[in-house]
Coordinates of N, CA and C in Angstrom, one line a residue:
P1154 N 0.8 -1.2 0.0 CA 0.0 0.0 0.0 C 0.9 1.3 0.0
V1155 N 0.3 2.3 -0.5 CA 1.0 3.6 -0.6 C 0.5 4.4 0.6
H1156 N 1.4 5.0 1.4 CA 1.1 5.8 2.6 C 1.3 7.3 2.4
C1157 N 2.1 7.6 1.4 CA 2.4 9.1 1.2 C 3.0 9.2 -0.2
L1158 N 2.6 10.3 -0.9 CA 3.1 10.6 -2.2 C 4.2 11.7 -2.1
L1159 N 5.3 11.5 -2.8 CA 6.3 12.5 -3.0 C 6.4 12.8 -4.5
L1160 N 5.9 13.9 -4.9 CA 5.8 14.2 -6.3 C 6.7 15.4 -6.7
D1161 N 7.2 15.4 -7.9 CA 7.9 16.6 -8.4 C 6.9 17.3 -9.3
M1162 N 7.0 18.6 -9.5 CA 6.1 19.3 -10.4 C 6.4 19.0 -11.8
Q1163 N 7.6 18.8 -12.2 CA 8.0 18.5 -13.6 C 8.3 17.0 -13.7
M1164 N 7.4 16.3 -14.4 CA 7.6 14.9 -14.6 C 7.4 14.6 -16.1
P1165 N 7.8 13.4 -16.6 CA 7.8 13.2 -18.0 C 6.4 13.2 -18.7
E1166 N 5.5 12.5 -18.1 CA 4.1 12.4 -18.7 C 3.1 13.4 -18.3
L1167 N 3.0 13.5 -17.0 CA 2.0 14.4 -16.3 C 2.8 15.3 -15.4
T1168 N 2.2 16.5 -15.1 CA 2.8 17.3 -14.0 C 2.4 16.7 -12.7
G1169 N 3.1 17.1 -11.6 CA 2.7 16.6 -10.3 C 1.3 16.9 -10.0
L1170 N 0.8 18.1 -10.3 CA -0.6 18.5 -10.1 C -1.6 17.6 -10.8
E1171 N -1.3 17.3 -12.1 CA -2.1 16.4 -12.8 C -2.2 15.0 -12.2
T1172 N -1.0 14.5 -11.8 CA -1.0 13.2 -11.1 C -1.8 13.2 -9.9
L1173 N -1.6 14.3 -9.0 CA -2.4 14.3 -7.8 C -3.9 14.5 -8.1
Q1174 N -4.3 15.2 -9.1 CA -5.7 15.3 -9.4 C -6.3 13.9 -9.7
A1175 N -5.6 13.1 -10.4 CA -6.0 11.7 -10.7 C -6.1 10.9 -9.4
V1176 N -5.1 11.0 -8.6 CA -5.0 10.3 -7.3 C -6.2 10.7 -6.4
R1177 N -6.5 12.0 -6.4 CA -7.6 12.5 -5.5 C -9.0 11.9 -5.9
K1178 N -9.1 11.4 -7.1 CA -10.4 10.8 -7.5 C -10.5 9.4 -6.8
I1179 N -9.4 8.9 -6.4 CA -9.4 7.6 -5.7 C -9.3 7.8 -4.2
S1180 N -8.5 8.7 -3.7 CA -8.2 8.9 -2.3 C -8.1 10.4 -2.0
R1181 N -8.9 10.9 -1.1 CA -8.8 12.3 -0.7 C -7.8 12.4 0.5
S1182 N -7.6 11.3 1.2 CA -6.8 11.3 2.4 C -5.3 11.0 2.3
L1183 N -4.9 10.5 1.1 CA -3.5 10.2 1.0 C -2.6 11.4 1.0
P1184 N -1.7 11.5 2.0 CA -0.9 12.8 2.1 C 0.1 12.9 0.9
C1185 N 0.3 14.1 0.5 CA 1.1 14.4 -0.7 C 2.1 15.5 -0.4
I1186 N 3.3 15.3 -0.8 CA 4.4 16.4 -0.6 C 4.9 16.6 -2.0
F1187 N 5.1 17.9 -2.3 CA 5.6 18.3 -3.6 C 7.0 18.8 -3.5
M1188 N 7.8 18.6 -4.5 CA 9.1 19.1 -4.6 C 9.2 19.9 -6.0
T1189 N 9.8 21.0 -6.0 CA 10.0 21.8 -7.2 C 11.2 22.7 -7.2
A1190 N 11.8 22.9 -8.3 CA 12.9 23.8 -8.4 C 12.5 25.2 -8.9
S1191 N 11.3 25.2 -9.4 CA 10.7 26.5 -9.9 C 9.3 26.7 -9.4
W1192 N 9.1 27.5 -8.4 CA 7.7 27.8 -7.9 C 6.9 28.7 -8.8
D1193 N 5.7 28.4 -8.9 CA 4.8 29.3 -9.7 C 3.6 29.5 -8.8
R1194 N 3.3 30.8 -8.5 CA 2.2 31.1 -7.6 C 0.9 30.7 -8.1
R1195 N 0.7 30.4 -9.4 CA -0.6 30.0 -9.9 C -0.9 28.6 -9.4
W1196 N 0.0 27.9 -8.8 CA -0.2 26.5 -8.3 C -0.9 26.5 -6.9
E1197 N -0.7 27.6 -6.2 CA -1.2 27.7 -4.8 C -2.6 27.3 -4.6
Q1198 N -3.5 27.8 -5.3 CA -5.0 27.5 -5.2 C -5.2 26.0 -5.4
Q1199 N -4.6 25.5 -6.5 CA -4.8 24.1 -6.8 C -4.2 23.2 -5.7
M1200 N -3.1 23.6 -5.2 CA -2.5 22.8 -4.1 C -3.4 22.8 -2.9
R1201 N -3.9 23.9 -2.6 CA -4.8 24.0 -1.4 C -6.0 23.1 -1.6
S1202 N -6.6 23.2 -2.8 CA -7.8 22.4 -3.0 C -7.6 20.9 -3.1
L1203 N -6.3 20.5 -3.4 CA -5.9 19.1 -3.5 C -5.3 18.7 -2.1
E1204 N -5.3 19.6 -1.2 CA -4.8 19.2 0.2 C -3.4 18.7 0.2
V1205 N -2.5 19.5 -0.4 CA -1.1 19.2 -0.4 C -0.5 19.5 1.0
V1206 N 0.3 18.6 1.6 CA 0.8 18.7 2.9 C 1.9 19.8 2.9
E1207 N 2.8 19.7 2.0 CA 4.0 20.7 2.0 C 4.6 20.8 0.5
V1208 N 5.2 21.9 0.3 CA 5.9 22.1 -1.0 C 7.4 22.4 -0.6
L1209 N 8.3 21.5 -1.0 CA 9.7 21.7 -0.7 C 10.4 22.2 -1.9
S1210 N 11.3 23.2 -1.7 CA 12.1 23.8 -2.8 C 13.4 23.0 -3.0
K1211 N 13.7 22.7 -4.2 CA 14.9 22.0 -4.5 C 16.0 23.0 -4.6
P1212 N 17.2 22.6 -4.3 CA 17.6 21.2 -3.8 C 17.1 21.1 -2.3
V1213 N 16.7 19.8 -2.0 CA 16.2 19.6 -0.7 C 17.0 18.4 -0.1
S1214 N 17.3 18.5 1.2 CA 18.1 17.5 1.9 C 17.3 16.3 2.2
R1215 N 17.9 15.2 2.3 CA 17.3 14.0 2.7 C 16.6 14.1 4.1
E1216 N 17.3 14.8 5.0 CA 16.7 15.0 6.3 C 15.4 15.8 6.3
L1217 N 15.3 16.8 5.5 CA 14.1 17.6 5.4 C 13.0 16.7 4.8
I1218 N 13.3 15.9 3.8 CA 12.3 15.0 3.2 C 11.8 14.0 4.2
M1219 N 12.7 13.4 4.9 CA 12.3 12.4 6.0 C 11.4 13.1 7.0
R1220 N 11.8 14.3 7.5 CA 11.1 14.9 8.5 C 9.7 15.3 8.0
T1221 N 9.6 15.8 6.8 CA 8.3 16.2 6.2 C 7.4 15.0 6.0
V1222 N 8.0 13.9 5.5 CA 7.2 12.6 5.4 C 6.7 12.2 6.7
G1223 N 7.5 12.2 7.8 CA 7.1 11.9 9.1 C 5.9 12.7 9.6
V1224 N 6.0 14.0 9.3 CA 4.8 14.9 9.7 C 3.6 14.5 8.9
A1225 N 3.7 14.3 7.6 CA 2.6 13.9 6.8 C 2.0 12.6 7.3
L1226 N 2.8 11.6 7.6 CA 2.2 10.4 8.1 C 1.6 10.5 9.4
A1227 N 2.2 11.3 10.3 CA 1.6 11.5 11.6 C 0.2 12.2 11.6
G1228 N 0.1 13.1 10.6 CA -1.2 13.8 10.4 C -2.2 13.0 9.7
N1229 N -1.8 11.8 9.2 CA -2.8 11.0 8.5 C -3.1 9.7 9.3
S1230 N -2.8 9.7 10.6 CA -3.1 8.5 11.3 C -4.6 8.4 11.8

């Protein structure tokens, strides 16, 4: 089972937001964390409506990823 999604905004087939929109049709409660190297303020409303846990700016350390995943999982218990 999947317990948390870690998505990049720029992916080969779909954007991270398009992927999460598809996932939200199946599960509203699955926590999702985004990573991006280039933030676009137009994404904010979509991310709020899709209940994104956090957006991390690249480069991101492994420690920050692990801490953020821990918070996301704790909030989803």
